[in-house]
Amino acid sequence: MITKITSISIINTSVGDRVAYTYTTLDDEGKIYKENVKGDFVAFNKEVLDHVVAIKEYVKENKINKELNKTEEDK
């Protein structure tokens, strides 16, 4: 069996960062066994929290700030 993650989201909630995910499982010939299976958990583990922070920082620095700078240059 092969498992393919098809979606991951980090949602800020009142209890912490919730990680939601979706995946599909295929057999060795590529036939879909399970599709669009969903799950989620609240990140409490330090290693997971460090990764969540790193992803947020990457998006802020490399996507949001670049877009804001681009918008400022257009003015």
mmCIF file of N, CA and C in Angstrom:
data_model
loop_
_atom_site.group_PDB
_atom_site.id
_atom_site.type_symbol
_atom_site.label_atom_id
_atom_site.label_comp_id
_atom_site.label_asym_id
_atom_site.label_seq_id
_atom_site.Cartn_x
_atom_site.Cartn_y
_atom_site.Cartn_z
ATOM 1 N N MET A 1 0.834 -1.186 0.000
ATOM 2 C CA MET A 1 0.000 0.000 0.000
ATOM 3 C C MET A 1 0.878 1.249 0.000
ATOM 4 N N ILE A 2 0.393 2.254 -0.684
ATOM 5 C CA ILE A 2 1.066 3.545 -0.762
ATOM 6 C C ILE A 2 0.094 4.590 -0.224
ATOM 7 N N THR A 3 0.572 5.433 0.669
ATOM 8 C CA THR A 3 -0.261 6.507 1.206
ATOM 9 C C THR A 3 0.258 7.834 0.689
ATOM 10 N N LYS A 4 -0.635 8.618 0.095
ATOM 11 C CA LYS A 4 -0.299 9.940 -0.433
ATOM 12 C C LYS A 4 -1.055 10.986 0.373
ATOM 13 N N ILE A 5 -0.318 11.904 0.986
ATOM 14 C CA ILE A 5 -0.957 13.028 1.669
ATOM 15 C C ILE A 5 -1.436 13.990 0.592
ATOM 16 N N THR A 6 -2.721 14.333 0.629
ATOM 17 C CA THR A 6 -3.290 15.197 -0.403
ATOM 18 C C THR A 6 -3.571 16.610 0.089
ATOM 19 N N SER A 7 -3.526 16.817 1.409
ATOM 20 C CA SER A 7 -3.773 18.154 1.949
ATOM 21 C C SER A 7 -3.282 18.218 3.387
ATOM 22 N N ILE A 8 -2.691 19.370 3.738
ATOM 23 C CA ILE A 8 -2.327 19.649 5.130
ATOM 24 C C ILE A 8 -2.676 21.107 5.395
ATOM 25 N N SER A 9 -3.322 21.368 6.526
ATOM 26 C CA SER A 9 -3.654 22.735 6.925
ATOM 27 C C SER A 9 -3.284 22.923 8.385
ATOM 28 N N ILE A 10 -2.834 24.122 8.714
ATOM 29 C CA ILE A 10 -2.571 24.487 10.102
ATOM 30 C C ILE A 10 -3.593 25.556 10.459
ATOM 31 N N ILE A 11 -4.408 25.275 11.464
ATOM 32 C CA ILE A 11 -5.481 26.179 11.847
ATOM 33 C C ILE A 11 -5.221 26.668 13.268
ATOM 34 N N ASN A 12 -5.207 27.990 13.449
ATOM 35 C CA ASN A 12 -5.047 28.559 14.787
ATOM 36 C C ASN A 12 -6.376 28.442 15.521
ATOM 37 N N THR A 13 -6.359 27.776 16.678
ATOM 38 C CA THR A 13 -7.578 27.634 17.475
ATOM 39 C C THR A 13 -7.317 28.118 18.894
ATOM 40 N N SER A 14 -8.360 28.171 19.688
ATOM 41 C CA SER A 14 -8.219 28.628 21.075
ATOM 42 C C SER A 14 -7.385 27.666 21.921
ATOM 43 N N VAL A 15 -7.273 26.415 21.498
ATOM 44 C CA VAL A 15 -6.493 25.432 22.265
ATOM 45 C C VAL A 15 -5.102 25.206 21.690
ATOM 46 N N GLY A 16 -4.776 25.877 20.603
ATOM 47 C CA GLY A 16 -3.462 25.731 19.987
ATOM 48 C C GLY A 16 -3.580 25.501 18.491
ATOM 49 N N ASP A 17 -2.463 25.184 17.869
ATOM 50 C CA ASP A 17 -2.440 24.944 16.427
ATOM 51 C C ASP A 17 -2.979 23.551 16.126
ATOM 52 N N ARG A 18 -4.048 23.515 15.333
ATOM 53 C CA ARG A 18 -4.630 22.239 14.916
ATOM 54 C C ARG A 18 -4.094 21.920 13.537
ATOM 55 N N VAL A 19 -3.587 20.721 13.380
ATOM 56 C CA VAL A 19 -3.089 20.252 12.090
ATOM 57 C C VAL A 19 -4.153 19.327 11.510
ATOM 58 N N ALA A 20 -4.698 19.712 10.362
ATOM 59 C CA ALA A 20 -5.695 18.892 9.676
ATOM 60 C C ALA A 20 -5.041 18.331 8.420
ATOM 61 N N TYR A 21 -5.361 17.099 8.094
ATOM 62 C CA TYR A 21 -4.747 16.460 6.930
ATOM 63 C C TYR A 21 -5.753 15.568 6.219
ATOM 64 N N THR A 22 -5.476 15.326 4.955
ATOM 65 C CA THR A 22 -6.272 14.424 4.131
ATOM 66 C C THR A 22 -5.302 13.536 3.377
ATOM 67 N N TYR A 23 -5.666 12.269 3.206
ATOM 68 C CA TYR A 23 -4.791 11.371 2.452
ATOM 69 C C TYR A 23 -5.598 10.357 1.658
ATOM 70 N N THR A 24 -4.913 9.764 0.688
ATOM 71 C CA THR A 24 -5.470 8.700 -0.140
ATOM 72 C C THR A 24 -4.524 7.515 -0.069
ATOM 73 N N THR A 25 -5.065 6.312 0.011
ATOM 74 C CA THR A 25 -4.262 5.092 0.020
ATOM 75 C C THR A 25 -4.479 4.347 -1.294
ATOM 76 N N LEU A 26 -3.371 3.945 -1.914
ATOM 77 C CA LEU A 26 -3.396 3.212 -3.180
ATOM 78 C C LEU A 26 -2.763 1.848 -2.982
ATOM 79 N N ASP A 27 -3.188 0.873 -3.794
ATOM 80 C CA ASP A 27 -2.494 -0.409 -3.742
ATOM 81 C C ASP A 27 -1.244 -0.320 -4.614
ATOM 82 N N ASP A 28 -0.479 -1.392 -4.683
ATOM 83 C CA ASP A 28 0.796 -1.375 -5.405
ATOM 84 C C ASP A 28 0.643 -1.191 -6.911
ATOM 85 N N GLU A 29 -0.574 -1.345 -7.420
ATOM 86 C CA GLU A 29 -0.826 -1.144 -8.846
ATOM 87 C C GLU A 29 -1.450 0.219 -9.132
ATOM 88 N N GLY A 30 -1.626 1.029 -8.098
ATOM 89 C CA GLY A 30 -2.175 2.363 -8.271
ATOM 90 C C GLY A 30 -3.682 2.461 -8.135
ATOM 91 N N LYS A 31 -4.334 1.373 -7.804
ATOM 92 C CA LYS A 31 -5.784 1.386 -7.618
ATOM 93 C C LYS A 31 -6.098 2.011 -6.258
ATOM 94 N N ILE A 32 -7.087 2.913 -6.240
ATOM 95 C CA ILE A 32 -7.448 3.597 -5.006
ATOM 96 C C ILE A 32 -8.118 2.622 -4.044
ATOM 97 N N TYR A 33 -7.559 2.547 -2.838
ATOM 98 C CA TYR A 33 -8.093 1.689 -1.786
ATOM 99 C C TYR A 33 -8.983 2.512 -0.852
ATOM 100 N N LYS A 34 -8.460 3.653 -0.392
ATOM 101 C CA LYS A 34 -9.212 4.606 0.427
ATOM 102 C C LYS A 34 -8.917 5.992 -0.126
ATOM 103 N N GLU A 35 -9.951 6.829 -0.216
ATOM 104 C CA GLU A 35 -9.766 8.160 -0.790
ATOM 105 C C GLU A 35 -10.356 9.222 0.127
ATOM 106 N N ASN A 36 -9.660 10.364 0.188
ATOM 107 C CA ASN A 36 -10.153 11.532 0.908
ATOM 108 C C ASN A 36 -10.384 11.251 2.396
ATOM 109 N N VAL A 37 -9.470 10.494 3.005
ATOM 110 C CA VAL A 37 -9.552 10.196 4.436
ATOM 111 C C VAL A 37 -9.027 11.414 5.196
ATOM 112 N N LYS A 38 -9.793 11.870 6.180
ATOM 113 C CA LYS A 38 -9.438 13.086 6.908
ATOM 114 C C LYS A 38 -9.080 12.774 8.356
ATOM 115 N N GLY A 39 -8.193 13.596 8.902
ATOM 116 C CA GLY A 39 -7.826 13.492 10.299
ATOM 117 C C GLY A 39 -7.305 14.829 10.788
ATOM 118 N N ASP A 40 -7.169 14.966 12.094
ATOM 119 C CA ASP A 40 -6.603 16.191 12.653
ATOM 120 C C ASP A 40 -6.117 15.930 14.069
ATOM 121 N N PHE A 41 -5.271 16.832 14.546
ATOM 122 C CA PHE A 41 -4.783 16.772 15.919
ATOM 123 C C PHE A 41 -4.297 18.156 16.318
ATOM 124 N N VAL A 42 -4.240 18.403 17.621
ATOM 125 C CA VAL A 42 -3.678 19.646 18.130
ATOM 126 C C VAL A 42 -2.206 19.386 18.415
ATOM 127 N N ALA A 43 -1.350 20.270 17.910
ATOM 128 C CA ALA A 43 0.098 20.102 18.048
ATOM 129 C C ALA A 43 0.529 20.481 19.468
ATOM 130 N N PHE A 44 0.986 19.491 20.230
ATOM 131 C CA PHE A 44 1.512 19.723 21.573
ATOM 132 C C PHE A 44 2.987 19.346 21.664
ATOM 133 N N ASN A 45 3.404 18.390 20.864
ATOM 134 C CA ASN A 45 4.771 17.895 20.850
ATOM 135 C C ASN A 45 5.721 19.011 20.407
ATOM 136 N N LYS A 46 6.823 19.224 21.129
ATOM 137 C CA LYS A 46 7.757 20.305 20.814
ATOM 138 C C LYS A 46 8.285 20.208 19.390
ATOM 139 N N GLU A 47 8.613 19.013 18.935
ATOM 140 C CA GLU A 47 9.136 18.851 17.576
ATOM 141 C C GLU A 47 8.107 19.302 16.534
ATOM 142 N N VAL A 48 6.867 18.911 16.718
ATOM 143 C CA VAL A 48 5.807 19.312 15.780
ATOM 144 C C VAL A 48 5.589 20.820 15.861
ATOM 145 N N LEU A 49 5.540 21.365 17.071
ATOM 146 C CA LEU A 49 5.359 22.809 17.236
ATOM 147 C C LEU A 49 6.484 23.592 16.567
ATOM 148 N N ASP A 50 7.720 23.104 16.677
ATOM 149 C CA ASP A 50 8.850 23.764 16.017
ATOM 150 C C ASP A 50 8.661 23.781 14.502
ATOM 151 N N HIS A 51 8.155 22.697 13.947
ATOM 152 C CA HIS A 51 7.906 22.642 12.501
ATOM 153 C C HIS A 51 6.782 23.598 12.101
ATOM 154 N N VAL A 52 5.741 23.669 12.910
ATOM 155 C CA VAL A 52 4.632 24.586 12.630
ATOM 156 C C VAL A 52 5.144 26.024 12.621
ATOM 157 N N VAL A 53 5.945 26.385 13.615
ATOM 158 C CA VAL A 53 6.523 27.732 13.682
ATOM 159 C C VAL A 53 7.389 27.994 12.455
ATOM 160 N N ALA A 54 8.202 27.020 12.062
ATOM 161 C CA ALA A 54 9.071 27.189 10.894
ATOM 162 C C ALA A 54 8.256 27.413 9.622
ATOM 163 N N ILE A 55 7.173 26.684 9.456
ATOM 164 C CA ILE A 55 6.317 26.864 8.272
ATOM 165 C C ILE A 55 5.696 28.256 8.284
ATOM 166 N N LYS A 56 5.186 28.685 9.429
ATOM 167 C CA LYS A 56 4.580 30.016 9.523
ATOM 168 C C LYS A 56 5.605 31.104 9.214
ATOM 169 N N GLU A 57 6.817 30.978 9.758
ATOM 170 C CA GLU A 57 7.866 31.963 9.500
ATOM 171 C C GLU A 57 8.247 31.985 8.025
ATOM 172 N N TYR A 58 8.348 30.818 7.404
ATOM 173 C CA TYR A 58 8.674 30.744 5.980
ATOM 174 C C TYR A 58 7.618 31.470 5.145
ATOM 175 N N VAL A 59 6.356 31.197 5.424
ATOM 176 C CA VAL A 59 5.275 31.838 4.666
ATOM 177 C C VAL A 59 5.319 33.352 4.861
ATOM 178 N N LYS A 60 5.502 33.787 6.094
ATOM 179 C CA LYS A 60 5.539 35.224 6.368
ATOM 180 C C LYS A 60 6.698 35.897 5.638
ATOM 181 N N GLU A 61 7.898 35.337 5.757
ATOM 182 C CA GLU A 61 9.086 35.954 5.175
ATOM 183 C C GLU A 61 9.146 35.837 3.659
ATOM 184 N N ASN A 62 8.774 34.692 3.125
ATOM 185 C CA ASN A 62 8.982 34.428 1.699
ATOM 186 C C ASN A 62 7.758 34.638 0.826
ATOM 187 N N LYS A 63 6.611 34.761 1.406
ATOM 188 C CA LYS A 63 5.389 34.952 0.617
ATOM 189 C C LYS A 63 4.713 36.278 0.966
ATOM 190 N N ILE A 64 4.312 36.436 2.219
ATOM 191 C CA ILE A 64 3.556 37.625 2.611
ATOM 192 C C ILE A 64 4.405 38.882 2.493
ATOM 193 N N ASN A 65 5.593 38.893 3.100
ATOM 194 C CA ASN A 65 6.432 40.087 3.052
ATOM 195 C C ASN A 65 6.829 40.443 1.625
ATOM 196 N N LYS A 66 7.108 39.449 0.779
ATOM 197 C CA LYS A 66 7.442 39.732 -0.619
ATOM 198 C C LYS A 66 6.262 40.353 -1.338
ATOM 199 N N GLU A 67 5.058 39.856 -1.074
ATOM 200 C CA GLU A 67 3.861 40.433 -1.696
ATOM 201 C C GLU A 67 3.638 41.860 -1.214
ATOM 202 N N LEU A 68 3.841 42.105 0.084
ATOM 203 C CA LEU A 68 3.674 43.458 0.612
ATOM 204 C C LEU A 68 4.700 44.405 0.010
ATOM 205 N N ASN A 69 5.951 43.953 -0.106
ATOM 206 C CA ASN A 69 6.996 44.783 -0.707
ATOM 207 C C ASN A 69 6.692 45.065 -2.167
ATOM 208 N N LYS A 70 6.188 44.084 -2.875
ATOM 209 C CA LYS A 70 5.835 44.246 -4.281
ATOM 210 C C LYS A 70 4.722 45.283 -4.420
ATOM 211 N N THR A 71 3.746 45.222 -3.536
ATOM 212 C CA THR A 71 2.638 46.179 -3.559
ATOM 213 C C THR A 71 3.141 47.586 -3.284
ATOM 214 N N GLU A 72 4.064 47.734 -2.334
ATOM 215 C CA GLU A 72 4.632 49.045 -2.017
ATOM 216 C C GLU A 72 5.397 49.610 -3.210
ATOM 217 N N GLU A 73 6.119 48.768 -3.935
ATOM 218 C CA GLU A 73 6.881 49.222 -5.099
ATOM 219 C C GLU A 73 5.963 49.692 -6.220
ATOM 220 N N ASP A 74 4.779 49.129 -6.302
ATOM 221 C CA ASP A 74 3.827 49.497 -7.350
ATOM 222 C C ASP A 74 3.206 50.869 -7.115
ATOM 223 N N LYS A 75 3.295 51.371 -5.893
ATOM 224 C CA LYS A 75 2.661 52.668 -5.577
ATOM 225 C C LYS A 75 3.436 53.819 -6.159
#
